[in-house]
Structures are given as C-alpha cells and as structure tokens.
mmCIF file of C-alpha atoms in Angstrom:
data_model
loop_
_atom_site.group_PDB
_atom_site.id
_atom_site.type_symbol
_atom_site.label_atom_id
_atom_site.label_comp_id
_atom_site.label_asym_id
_atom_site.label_seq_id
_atom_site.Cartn_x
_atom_site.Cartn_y
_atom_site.Cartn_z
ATOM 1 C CA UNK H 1 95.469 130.550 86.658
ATOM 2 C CA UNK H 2 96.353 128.409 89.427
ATOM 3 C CA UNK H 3 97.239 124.837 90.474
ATOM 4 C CA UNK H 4 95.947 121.728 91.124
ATOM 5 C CA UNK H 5 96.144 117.569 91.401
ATOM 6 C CA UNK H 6 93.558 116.029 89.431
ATOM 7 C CA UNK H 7 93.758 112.692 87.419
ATOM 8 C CA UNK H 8 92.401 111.163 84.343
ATOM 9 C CA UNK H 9 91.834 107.269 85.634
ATOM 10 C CA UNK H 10 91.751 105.056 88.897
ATOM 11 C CA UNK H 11 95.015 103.726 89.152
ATOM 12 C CA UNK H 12 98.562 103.968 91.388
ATOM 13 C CA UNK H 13 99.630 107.289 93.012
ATOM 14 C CA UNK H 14 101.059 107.634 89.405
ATOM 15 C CA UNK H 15 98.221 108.721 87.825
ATOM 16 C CA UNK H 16 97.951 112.044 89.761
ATOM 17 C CA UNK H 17 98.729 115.173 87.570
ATOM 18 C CA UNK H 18 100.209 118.629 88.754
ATOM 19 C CA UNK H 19 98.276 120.934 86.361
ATOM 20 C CA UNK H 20 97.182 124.274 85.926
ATOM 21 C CA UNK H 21 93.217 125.267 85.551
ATOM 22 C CA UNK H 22 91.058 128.165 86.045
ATOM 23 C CA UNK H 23 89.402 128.904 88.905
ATOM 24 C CA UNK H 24 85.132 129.391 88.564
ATOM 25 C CA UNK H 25 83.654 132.475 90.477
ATOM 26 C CA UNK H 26 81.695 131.066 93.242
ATOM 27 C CA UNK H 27 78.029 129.991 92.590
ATOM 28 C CA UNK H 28 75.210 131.020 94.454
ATOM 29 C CA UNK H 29 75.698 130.017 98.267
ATOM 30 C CA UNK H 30 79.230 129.069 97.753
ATOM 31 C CA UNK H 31 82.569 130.570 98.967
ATOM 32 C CA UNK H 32 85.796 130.236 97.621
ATOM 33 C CA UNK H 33 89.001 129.412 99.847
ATOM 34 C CA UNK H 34 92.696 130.366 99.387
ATOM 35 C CA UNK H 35 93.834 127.157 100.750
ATOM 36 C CA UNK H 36 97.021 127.597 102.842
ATOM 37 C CA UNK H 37 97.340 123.919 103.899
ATOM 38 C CA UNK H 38 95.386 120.976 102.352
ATOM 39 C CA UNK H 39 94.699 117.413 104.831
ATOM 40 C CA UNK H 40 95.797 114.003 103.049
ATOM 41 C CA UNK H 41 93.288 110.957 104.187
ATOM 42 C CA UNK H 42 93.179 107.694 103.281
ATOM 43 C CA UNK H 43 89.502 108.303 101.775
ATOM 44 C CA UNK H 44 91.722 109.870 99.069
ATOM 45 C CA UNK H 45 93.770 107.096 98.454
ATOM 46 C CA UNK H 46 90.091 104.740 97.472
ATOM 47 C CA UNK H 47 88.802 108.160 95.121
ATOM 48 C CA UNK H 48 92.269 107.807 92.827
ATOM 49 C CA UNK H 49 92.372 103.874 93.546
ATOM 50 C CA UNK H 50 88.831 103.291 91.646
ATOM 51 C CA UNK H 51 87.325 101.634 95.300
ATOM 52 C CA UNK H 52 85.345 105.328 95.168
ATOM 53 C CA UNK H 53 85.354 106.356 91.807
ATOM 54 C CA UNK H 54 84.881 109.827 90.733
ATOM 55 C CA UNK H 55 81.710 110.723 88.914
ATOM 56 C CA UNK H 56 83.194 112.273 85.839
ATOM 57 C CA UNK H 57 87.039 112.445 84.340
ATOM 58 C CA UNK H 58 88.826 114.460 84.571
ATOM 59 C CA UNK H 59 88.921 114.464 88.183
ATOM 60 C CA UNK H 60 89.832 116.447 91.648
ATOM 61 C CA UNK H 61 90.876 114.817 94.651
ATOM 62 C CA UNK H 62 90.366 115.593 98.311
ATOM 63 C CA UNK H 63 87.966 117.275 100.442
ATOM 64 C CA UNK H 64 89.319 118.779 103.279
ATOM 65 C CA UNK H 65 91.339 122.068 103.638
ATOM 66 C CA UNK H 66 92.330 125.339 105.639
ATOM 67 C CA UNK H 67 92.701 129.200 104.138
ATOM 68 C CA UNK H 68 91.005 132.381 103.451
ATOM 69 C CA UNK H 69 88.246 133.465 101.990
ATOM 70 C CA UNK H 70 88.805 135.392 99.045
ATOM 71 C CA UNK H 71 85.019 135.438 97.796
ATOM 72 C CA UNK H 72 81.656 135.018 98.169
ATOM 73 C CA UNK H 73 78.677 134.339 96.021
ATOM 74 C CA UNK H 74 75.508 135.482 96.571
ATOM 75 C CA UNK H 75 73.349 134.423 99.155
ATOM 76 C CA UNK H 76 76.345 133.786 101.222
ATOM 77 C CA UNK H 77 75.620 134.345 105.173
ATOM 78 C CA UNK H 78 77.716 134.839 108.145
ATOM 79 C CA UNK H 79 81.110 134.377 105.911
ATOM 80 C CA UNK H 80 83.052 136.945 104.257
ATOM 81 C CA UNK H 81 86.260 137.712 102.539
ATOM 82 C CA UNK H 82 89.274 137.510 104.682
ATOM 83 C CA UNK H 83 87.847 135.084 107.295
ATOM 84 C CA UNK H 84 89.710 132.201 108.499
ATOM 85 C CA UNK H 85 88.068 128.755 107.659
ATOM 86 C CA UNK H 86 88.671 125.261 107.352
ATOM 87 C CA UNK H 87 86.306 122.731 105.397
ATOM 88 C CA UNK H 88 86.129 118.573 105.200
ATOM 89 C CA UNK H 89 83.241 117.637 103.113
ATOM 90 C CA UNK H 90 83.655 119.704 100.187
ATOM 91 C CA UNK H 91 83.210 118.052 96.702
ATOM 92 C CA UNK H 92 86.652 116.789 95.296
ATOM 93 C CA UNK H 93 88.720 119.302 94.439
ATOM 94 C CA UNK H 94 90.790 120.111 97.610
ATOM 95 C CA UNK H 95 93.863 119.122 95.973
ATOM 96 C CA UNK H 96 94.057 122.575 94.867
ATOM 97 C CA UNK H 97 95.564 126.357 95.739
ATOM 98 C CA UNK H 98 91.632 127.611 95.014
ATOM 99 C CA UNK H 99 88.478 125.593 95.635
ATOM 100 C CA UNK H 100 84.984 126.558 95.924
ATOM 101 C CA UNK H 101 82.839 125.167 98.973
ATOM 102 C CA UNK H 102 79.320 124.877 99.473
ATOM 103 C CA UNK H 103 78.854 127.259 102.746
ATOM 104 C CA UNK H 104 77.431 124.664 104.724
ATOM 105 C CA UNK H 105 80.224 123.277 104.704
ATOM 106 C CA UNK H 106 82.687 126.073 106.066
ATOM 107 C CA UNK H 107 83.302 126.720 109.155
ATOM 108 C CA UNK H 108 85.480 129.386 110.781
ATOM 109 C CA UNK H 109 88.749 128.875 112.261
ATOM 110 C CA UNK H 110 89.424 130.307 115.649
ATOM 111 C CA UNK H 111 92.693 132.348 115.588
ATOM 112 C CA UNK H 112 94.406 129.710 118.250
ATOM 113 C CA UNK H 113 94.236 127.160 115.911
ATOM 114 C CA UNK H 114 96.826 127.688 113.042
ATOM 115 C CA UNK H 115 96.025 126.389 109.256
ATOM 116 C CA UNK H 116 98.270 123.472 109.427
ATOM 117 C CA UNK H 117 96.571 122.119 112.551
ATOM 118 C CA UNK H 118 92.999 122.815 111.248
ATOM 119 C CA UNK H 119 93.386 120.834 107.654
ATOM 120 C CA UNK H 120 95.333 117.819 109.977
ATOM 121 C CA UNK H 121 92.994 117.486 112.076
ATOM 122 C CA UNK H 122 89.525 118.468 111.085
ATOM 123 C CA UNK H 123 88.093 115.718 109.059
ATOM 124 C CA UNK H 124 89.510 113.681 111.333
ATOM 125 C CA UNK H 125 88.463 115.101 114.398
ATOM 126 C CA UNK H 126 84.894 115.632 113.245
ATOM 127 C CA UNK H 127 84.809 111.564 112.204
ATOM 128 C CA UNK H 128 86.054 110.849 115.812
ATOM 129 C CA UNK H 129 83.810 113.276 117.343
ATOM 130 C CA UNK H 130 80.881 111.277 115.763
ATOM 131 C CA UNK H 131 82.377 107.951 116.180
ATOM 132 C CA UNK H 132 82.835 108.558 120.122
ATOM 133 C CA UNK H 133 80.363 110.799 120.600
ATOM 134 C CA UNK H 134 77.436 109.354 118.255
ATOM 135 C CA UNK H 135 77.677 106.441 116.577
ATOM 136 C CA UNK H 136 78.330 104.879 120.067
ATOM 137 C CA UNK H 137 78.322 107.556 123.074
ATOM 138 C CA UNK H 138 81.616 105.896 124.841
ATOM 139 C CA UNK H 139 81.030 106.674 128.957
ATOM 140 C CA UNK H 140 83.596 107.598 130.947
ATOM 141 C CA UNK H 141 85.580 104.369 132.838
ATOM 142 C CA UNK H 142 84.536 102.085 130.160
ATOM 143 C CA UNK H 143 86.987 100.183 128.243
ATOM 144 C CA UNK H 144 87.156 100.125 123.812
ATOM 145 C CA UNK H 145 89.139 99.087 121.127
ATOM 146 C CA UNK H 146 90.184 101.197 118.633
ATOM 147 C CA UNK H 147 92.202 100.334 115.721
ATOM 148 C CA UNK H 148 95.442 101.981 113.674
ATOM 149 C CA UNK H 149 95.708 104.121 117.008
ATOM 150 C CA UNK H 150 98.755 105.288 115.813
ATOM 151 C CA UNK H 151 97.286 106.981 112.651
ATOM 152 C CA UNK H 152 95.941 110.520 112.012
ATOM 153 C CA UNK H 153 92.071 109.527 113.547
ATOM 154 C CA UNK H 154 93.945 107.021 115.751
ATOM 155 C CA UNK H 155 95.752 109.822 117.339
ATOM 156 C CA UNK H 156 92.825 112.540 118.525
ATOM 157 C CA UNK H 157 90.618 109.440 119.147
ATOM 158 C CA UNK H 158 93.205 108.264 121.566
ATOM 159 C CA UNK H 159 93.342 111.959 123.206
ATOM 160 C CA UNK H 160 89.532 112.709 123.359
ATOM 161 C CA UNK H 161 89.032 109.851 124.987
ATOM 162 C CA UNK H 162 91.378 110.234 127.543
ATOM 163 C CA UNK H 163 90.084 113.739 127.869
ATOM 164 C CA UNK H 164 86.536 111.548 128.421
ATOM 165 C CA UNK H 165 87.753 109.729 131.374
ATOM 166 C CA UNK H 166 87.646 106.570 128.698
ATOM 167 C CA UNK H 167 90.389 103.471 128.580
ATOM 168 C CA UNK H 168 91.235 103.313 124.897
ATOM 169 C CA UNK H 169 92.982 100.000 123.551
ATOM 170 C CA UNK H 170 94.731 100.499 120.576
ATOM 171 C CA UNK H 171 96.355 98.189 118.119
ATOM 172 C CA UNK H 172 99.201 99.517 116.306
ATOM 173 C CA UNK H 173 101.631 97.834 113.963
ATOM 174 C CA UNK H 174 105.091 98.086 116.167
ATOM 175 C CA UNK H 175 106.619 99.045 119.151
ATOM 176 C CA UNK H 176 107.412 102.591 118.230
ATOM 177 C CA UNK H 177 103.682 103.540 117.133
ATOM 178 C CA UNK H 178 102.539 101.787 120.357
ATOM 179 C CA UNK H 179 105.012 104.714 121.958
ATOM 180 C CA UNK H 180 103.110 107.069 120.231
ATOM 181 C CA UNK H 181 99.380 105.890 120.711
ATOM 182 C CA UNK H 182 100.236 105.513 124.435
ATOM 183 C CA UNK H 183 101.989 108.832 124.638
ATOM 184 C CA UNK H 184 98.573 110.296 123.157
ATOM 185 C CA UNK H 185 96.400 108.921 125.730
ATOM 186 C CA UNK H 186 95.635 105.157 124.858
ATOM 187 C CA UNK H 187 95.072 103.456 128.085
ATOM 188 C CA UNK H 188 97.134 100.209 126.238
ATOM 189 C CA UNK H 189 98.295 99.101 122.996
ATOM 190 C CA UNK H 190 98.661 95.992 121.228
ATOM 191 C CA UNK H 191 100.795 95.409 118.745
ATOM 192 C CA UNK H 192 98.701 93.010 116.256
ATOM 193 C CA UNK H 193 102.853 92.397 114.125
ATOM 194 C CA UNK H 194 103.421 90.064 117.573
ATOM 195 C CA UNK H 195 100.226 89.409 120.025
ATOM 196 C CA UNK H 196 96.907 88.250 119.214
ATOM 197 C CA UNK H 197 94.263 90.920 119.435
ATOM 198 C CA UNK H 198 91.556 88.970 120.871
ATOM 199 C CA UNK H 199 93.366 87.290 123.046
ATOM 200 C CA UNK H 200 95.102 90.309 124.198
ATOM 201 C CA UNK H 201 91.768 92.213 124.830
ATOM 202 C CA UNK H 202 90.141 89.600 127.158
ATOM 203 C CA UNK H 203 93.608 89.582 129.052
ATOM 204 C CA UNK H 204 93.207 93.616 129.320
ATOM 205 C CA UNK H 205 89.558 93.259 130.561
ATOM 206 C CA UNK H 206 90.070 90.323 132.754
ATOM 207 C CA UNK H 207 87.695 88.464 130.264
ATOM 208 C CA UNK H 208 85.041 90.776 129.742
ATOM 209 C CA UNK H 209 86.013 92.171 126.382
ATOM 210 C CA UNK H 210 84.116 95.490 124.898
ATOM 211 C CA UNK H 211 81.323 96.738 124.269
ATOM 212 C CA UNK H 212 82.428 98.615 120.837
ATOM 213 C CA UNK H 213 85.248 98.348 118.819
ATOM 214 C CA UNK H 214 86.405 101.133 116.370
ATOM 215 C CA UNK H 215 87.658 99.469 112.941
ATOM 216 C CA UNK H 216 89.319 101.288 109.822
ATOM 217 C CA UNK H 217 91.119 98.781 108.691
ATOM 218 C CA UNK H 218 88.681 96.169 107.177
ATOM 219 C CA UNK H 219 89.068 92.639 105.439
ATOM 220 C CA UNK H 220 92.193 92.114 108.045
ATOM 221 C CA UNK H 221 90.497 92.972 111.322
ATOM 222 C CA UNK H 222 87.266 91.999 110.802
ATOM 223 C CA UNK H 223 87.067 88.674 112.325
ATOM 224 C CA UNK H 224 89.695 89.689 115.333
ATOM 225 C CA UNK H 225 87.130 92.957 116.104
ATOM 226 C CA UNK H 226 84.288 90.670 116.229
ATOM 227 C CA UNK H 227 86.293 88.422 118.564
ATOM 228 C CA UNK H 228 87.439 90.982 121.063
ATOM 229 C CA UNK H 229 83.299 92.172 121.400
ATOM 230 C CA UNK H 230 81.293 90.789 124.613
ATOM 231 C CA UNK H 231 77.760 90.173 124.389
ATOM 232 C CA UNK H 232 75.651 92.169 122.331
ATOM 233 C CA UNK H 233 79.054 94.199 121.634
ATOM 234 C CA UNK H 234 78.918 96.923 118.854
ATOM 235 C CA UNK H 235 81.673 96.210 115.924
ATOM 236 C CA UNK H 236 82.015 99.924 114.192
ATOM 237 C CA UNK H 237 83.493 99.615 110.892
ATOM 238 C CA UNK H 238 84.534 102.809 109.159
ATOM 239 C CA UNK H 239 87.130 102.120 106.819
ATOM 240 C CA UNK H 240 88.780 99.652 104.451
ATOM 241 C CA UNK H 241 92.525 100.290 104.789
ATOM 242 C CA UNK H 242 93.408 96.022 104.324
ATOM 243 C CA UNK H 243 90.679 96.196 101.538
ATOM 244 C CA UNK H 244 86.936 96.166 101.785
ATOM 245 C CA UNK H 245 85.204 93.623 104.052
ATOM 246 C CA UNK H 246 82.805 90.790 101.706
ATOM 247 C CA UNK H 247 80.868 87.830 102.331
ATOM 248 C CA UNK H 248 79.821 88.463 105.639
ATOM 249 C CA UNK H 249 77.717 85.586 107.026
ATOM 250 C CA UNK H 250 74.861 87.237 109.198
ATOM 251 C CA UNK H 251 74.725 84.266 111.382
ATOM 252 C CA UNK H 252 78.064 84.648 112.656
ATOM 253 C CA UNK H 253 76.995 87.949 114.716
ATOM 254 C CA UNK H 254 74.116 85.218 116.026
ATOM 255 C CA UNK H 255 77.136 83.148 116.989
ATOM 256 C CA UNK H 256 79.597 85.190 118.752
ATOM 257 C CA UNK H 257 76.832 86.749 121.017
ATOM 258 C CA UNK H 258 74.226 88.724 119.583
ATOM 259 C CA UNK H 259 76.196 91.092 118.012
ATOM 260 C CA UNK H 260 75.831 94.624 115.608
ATOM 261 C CA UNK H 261 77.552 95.951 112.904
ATOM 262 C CA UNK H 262 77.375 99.176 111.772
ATOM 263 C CA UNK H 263 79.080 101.228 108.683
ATOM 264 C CA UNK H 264 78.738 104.656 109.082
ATOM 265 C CA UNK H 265 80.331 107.701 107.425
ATOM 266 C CA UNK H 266 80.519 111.682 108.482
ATOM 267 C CA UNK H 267 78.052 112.926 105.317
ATOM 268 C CA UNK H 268 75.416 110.553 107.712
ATOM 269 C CA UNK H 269 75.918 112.218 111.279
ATOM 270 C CA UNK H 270 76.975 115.732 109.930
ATOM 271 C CA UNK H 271 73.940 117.063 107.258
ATOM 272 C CA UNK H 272 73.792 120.843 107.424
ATOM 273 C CA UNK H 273 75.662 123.938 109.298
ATOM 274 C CA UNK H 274 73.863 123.358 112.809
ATOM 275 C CA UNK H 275 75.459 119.644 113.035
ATOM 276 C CA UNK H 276 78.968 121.419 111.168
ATOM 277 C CA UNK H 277 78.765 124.133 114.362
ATOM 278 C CA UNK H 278 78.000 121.552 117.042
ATOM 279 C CA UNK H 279 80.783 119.410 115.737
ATOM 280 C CA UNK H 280 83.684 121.252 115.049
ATOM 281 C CA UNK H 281 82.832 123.303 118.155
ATOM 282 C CA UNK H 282 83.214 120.630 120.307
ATOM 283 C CA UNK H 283 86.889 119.632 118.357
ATOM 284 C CA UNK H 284 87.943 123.205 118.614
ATOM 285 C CA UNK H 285 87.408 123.455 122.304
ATOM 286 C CA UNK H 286 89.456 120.498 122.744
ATOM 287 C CA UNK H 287 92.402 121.901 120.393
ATOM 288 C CA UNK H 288 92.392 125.197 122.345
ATOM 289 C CA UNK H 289 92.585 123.891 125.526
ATOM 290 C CA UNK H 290 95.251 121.230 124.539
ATOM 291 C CA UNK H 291 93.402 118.294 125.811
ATOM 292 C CA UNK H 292 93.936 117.457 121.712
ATOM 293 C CA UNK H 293 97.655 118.206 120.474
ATOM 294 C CA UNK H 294 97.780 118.316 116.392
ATOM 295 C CA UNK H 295 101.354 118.436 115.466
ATOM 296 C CA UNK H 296 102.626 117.357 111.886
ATOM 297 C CA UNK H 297 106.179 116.213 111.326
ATOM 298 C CA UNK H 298 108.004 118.199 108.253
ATOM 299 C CA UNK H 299 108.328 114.930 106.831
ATOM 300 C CA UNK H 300 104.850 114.459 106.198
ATOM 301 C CA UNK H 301 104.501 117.927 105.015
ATOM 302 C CA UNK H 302 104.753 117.809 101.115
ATOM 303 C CA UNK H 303 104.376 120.324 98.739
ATOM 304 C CA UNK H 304 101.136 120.282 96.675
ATOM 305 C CA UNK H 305 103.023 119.291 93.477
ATOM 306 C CA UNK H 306 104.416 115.944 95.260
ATOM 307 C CA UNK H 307 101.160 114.811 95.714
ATOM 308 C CA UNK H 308 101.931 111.464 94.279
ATOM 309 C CA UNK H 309 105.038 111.155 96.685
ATOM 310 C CA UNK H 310 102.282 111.906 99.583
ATOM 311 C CA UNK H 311 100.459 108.697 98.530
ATOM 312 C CA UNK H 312 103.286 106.171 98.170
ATOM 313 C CA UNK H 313 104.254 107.675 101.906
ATOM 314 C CA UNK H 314 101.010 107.214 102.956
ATOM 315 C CA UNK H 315 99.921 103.655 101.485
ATOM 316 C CA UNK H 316 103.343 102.386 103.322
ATOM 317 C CA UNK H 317 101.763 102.684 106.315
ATOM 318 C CA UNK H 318 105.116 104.217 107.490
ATOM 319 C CA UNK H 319 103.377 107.411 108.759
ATOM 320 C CA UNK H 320 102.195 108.459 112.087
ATOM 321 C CA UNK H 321 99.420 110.715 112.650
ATOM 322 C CA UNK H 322 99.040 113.560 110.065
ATOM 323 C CA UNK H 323 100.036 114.475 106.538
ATOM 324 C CA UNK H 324 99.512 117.431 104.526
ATOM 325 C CA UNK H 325 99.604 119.107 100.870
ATOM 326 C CA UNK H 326 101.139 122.670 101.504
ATOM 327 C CA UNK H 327 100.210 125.239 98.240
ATOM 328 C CA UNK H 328 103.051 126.966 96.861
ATOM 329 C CA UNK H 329 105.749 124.933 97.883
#
C-alpha cells in the first residue's frame, strides 16, 4: 500500500483526502516513480476547484514530480530502475508517494540538480521556456511585461530573461515581492496594490510600451495587459489566477492597435520526448550553471498529508516562488 491525495468532488481545499491505495504495475511503455518531492501549481488548484474538472471520481491531483524509478514496463527505452527523473505532464495522480508515467514524459535528472529543485521548478521552467522561447521568441535588449513576477513561473521567467540579455517588467502585489522579482533579475517592478500598470509601462518605455505581455492572472489584468501593448503588440494569456477571462469583444484588439491574443498551454508546444529533451535541456543548463536559482523556503514545504493546508497557503497569494508536497513527512 501506499499514499495519496485524491478527492471525490470539485470544491474548497477541503475536499482533498489523505488515503491509502494500491499501486498498478506499470503498463506497457510506462515507468513508475518513487516520488521524493512532488511540485504544487496553481493548475492544481482549477482540477480540485471544478474550473478543470477531472474526467472520472474518484480523482488524483497533480502532474508534476521528482524520484526514482523503481520499474519499468515493457517496451520501456533509455530508462531504468534506479535512475533519477523528474516529470510535469503526467496524468493526475502526482499527489502521490507512487505514480506511473507515460515515458514520454520522463526525463532524467542530472545529479547537480537535487529532487526538491527539479519538482519546483520543472513545470514551471518548461512553461517559461516555451513562453519566452516559443510562443513569442523575446530578443535580447527588448523590453516585456510579465505578470505575478514574484510567483513560482514569475521567478525563473524573471532569471532567464535576464540570463537573455532581456528587460523584464514585472507586476507584483507589494513592496516586498517587488524585492524579490527584482532580486531575481526583473529589470523593474510595478506594484499593481499602488501604481497603474499601464500607465507605469509607457513611463518605463518612454511611451513605447511592449511588444508582448506575459499574463497568468486573467479576468483582473486583462484590460491593463492590453493597455500596456504597442502596436500590433502580442497579449499572452496563460492562466486564470483572478478567474477566467469572458466576453471578449474582438473589436477591441481592432481598437487598441491591431492587436493578438493568444492562449496557449505546455501539452501544445511540448508533444513527444524530442520536444521533452530540447526543453528541459535547455532549463537544466540554466539550473547548473546558476544563471536560474530554485530555492524553496521550509515554509512552503508541506508534507504530502497537508495537502489541503498547501492550497489555502497557496490561494492566499501569500507565497513567493515555489511550493512543494514532500512524501513521507
């Protein structure tokens, strides 16, 4: 037997159960993973919400973790038992001290890079790597906005793009995450809790504005991201944490300059174990050089059973950077 978080409807962190269950053998091209630390995203928090429902009750909950292989099924290639790997697309089910993983989706952890550091950082250093480096290819001296700079993808974004030669304006919700953000590598900061963002952009940029702004949080920033866009600007929405964005009028894009939206997610950019390699090579380089620092307070470590505690912490928007579910604990 062993443990997991799984739930039995959308609802408040309160509906997240500590339970045992037993483990399947691994199917046919799948591998199954010790985990030895488990990454906490906000994606989670819209699965157990009901914005993402799970298919089927009861459920799992999170994708992304970092352990050992303890086995393989067949038709299992370049992966054995007792590698080092970390994984962020797996099917839910993360939330666990086993979980079996499509090998695909797998990929093996250098030893610089410790457990804790790959499950905090890899989902979201693979969705920045596509954000900056696909979604919109960011060139070096150019100036973007990126939003909730102070949060886990807020973080490495604001470090690979320093590490790009790129001036990253973040918006952050007070002075002491603005600290943090511009300690990380964001060129500026603007704290939305007492300056207009707009307003503060074209002051950054002398009145030119962006060319593509990075938004996770949604419904609040919508209208401010489209604002701080020049011409023909790129508005990059990839997340909903103010709620869900609804009832866009197309014609306003017309109106503010010929602008584009775009809502893209990692299952679109990275598709098989060629894109996975390309990817998290690129993030790994970066971590092992230290041009990307991954560091996760103890108070946003929580032990796998506390789960629910995890996602009141979390949906207070009191954290900074990383949190993560540790098995056995």
């Amino acid at each position: 037997m062993a443990k997991r978080i799984q739930f039995s409807e959308t609802g408040t962190p309160d509906v997240l159960q500590y339970v045992d269950y037993q483990p399947q053998e691994p199917k046919a091209g799948e591998v199954q993973v010790e985990n030895k630390a488990i990454g906490i995203n906000y994606i989670d928090t819209y699965v157990r919400s009901g914005l993402y429902p799970p298919a089927s009750f009861p459920a799992g909950l999170g994708t992304e973790a970092a352990g050992v292989v303890t086995k393989i099924g067949s038709d299992v290639t370049g992966i054995k038992p007792g590698d080092r790997v970390v994984y962020a697309q797996s099917a839910l089910g993360a939330y666990s001290e086993i979980h079996n993983v499509p090998q695909e989706k797998i990929a093996l952890l250098p030893d610089a890079i410790s457990f804790e550091q790959a499950a905090a950082s890899f989902l979201k250093g693979l969705t920045v790597y596509y954000l900056l480096r696909q979604t919109y290819e960011v060139q070096a001296g150019e100036t973007i906005l990126f939003h909730a700079a102070a949060g886990g993808v807020g973080l490495i974004a604001s470090q690979w793009a320093k590490a790009l030669g790129v001036k990253l304006i973040g918006t952050v919700g007070s002075d002491e995450k603005a600290a943090r953000a511009k300690e990380a590598g964001a060129w500026a900061t603007i704290n939305y809790q007492k300056e207009d963002i707009a307003t503060r952009v074209a002051e950054l940029t002398n009145g030119e504005k962006v060319g593509v702004v990075y938004d996770s949080v949604g419904k609040d920033t919508f209208e401010k991201s489209l604002n701080s866009l020049k011409r023909r600007g790129l508005l990059v929405s990839f997340g909903n944490a103010s709620g869900p964005v609804k009832g866009v009028d197309l014609a306003i894009l017309n109106q503010k300059g010929s602008l584009f939206v775009t809502r893209p997610s990692l299952n679109g950019y990275v598709t098989n174990r060629e894109e996975l390699a390309q990817a998290s090579g690129e993030l790994f380089s970066l971590i092992a050089s230290g041009a990307i620092k991954v560091d996760v307070s103890d108070a946003q470590k929580f032990p796998l059973s506390e789960a629910k505690r995890a996602h009141e912490t979390l949906e207070s928007r009191i954290t900074q950077g990383s949190s993560l579910l540790i098995p056995g604990k």
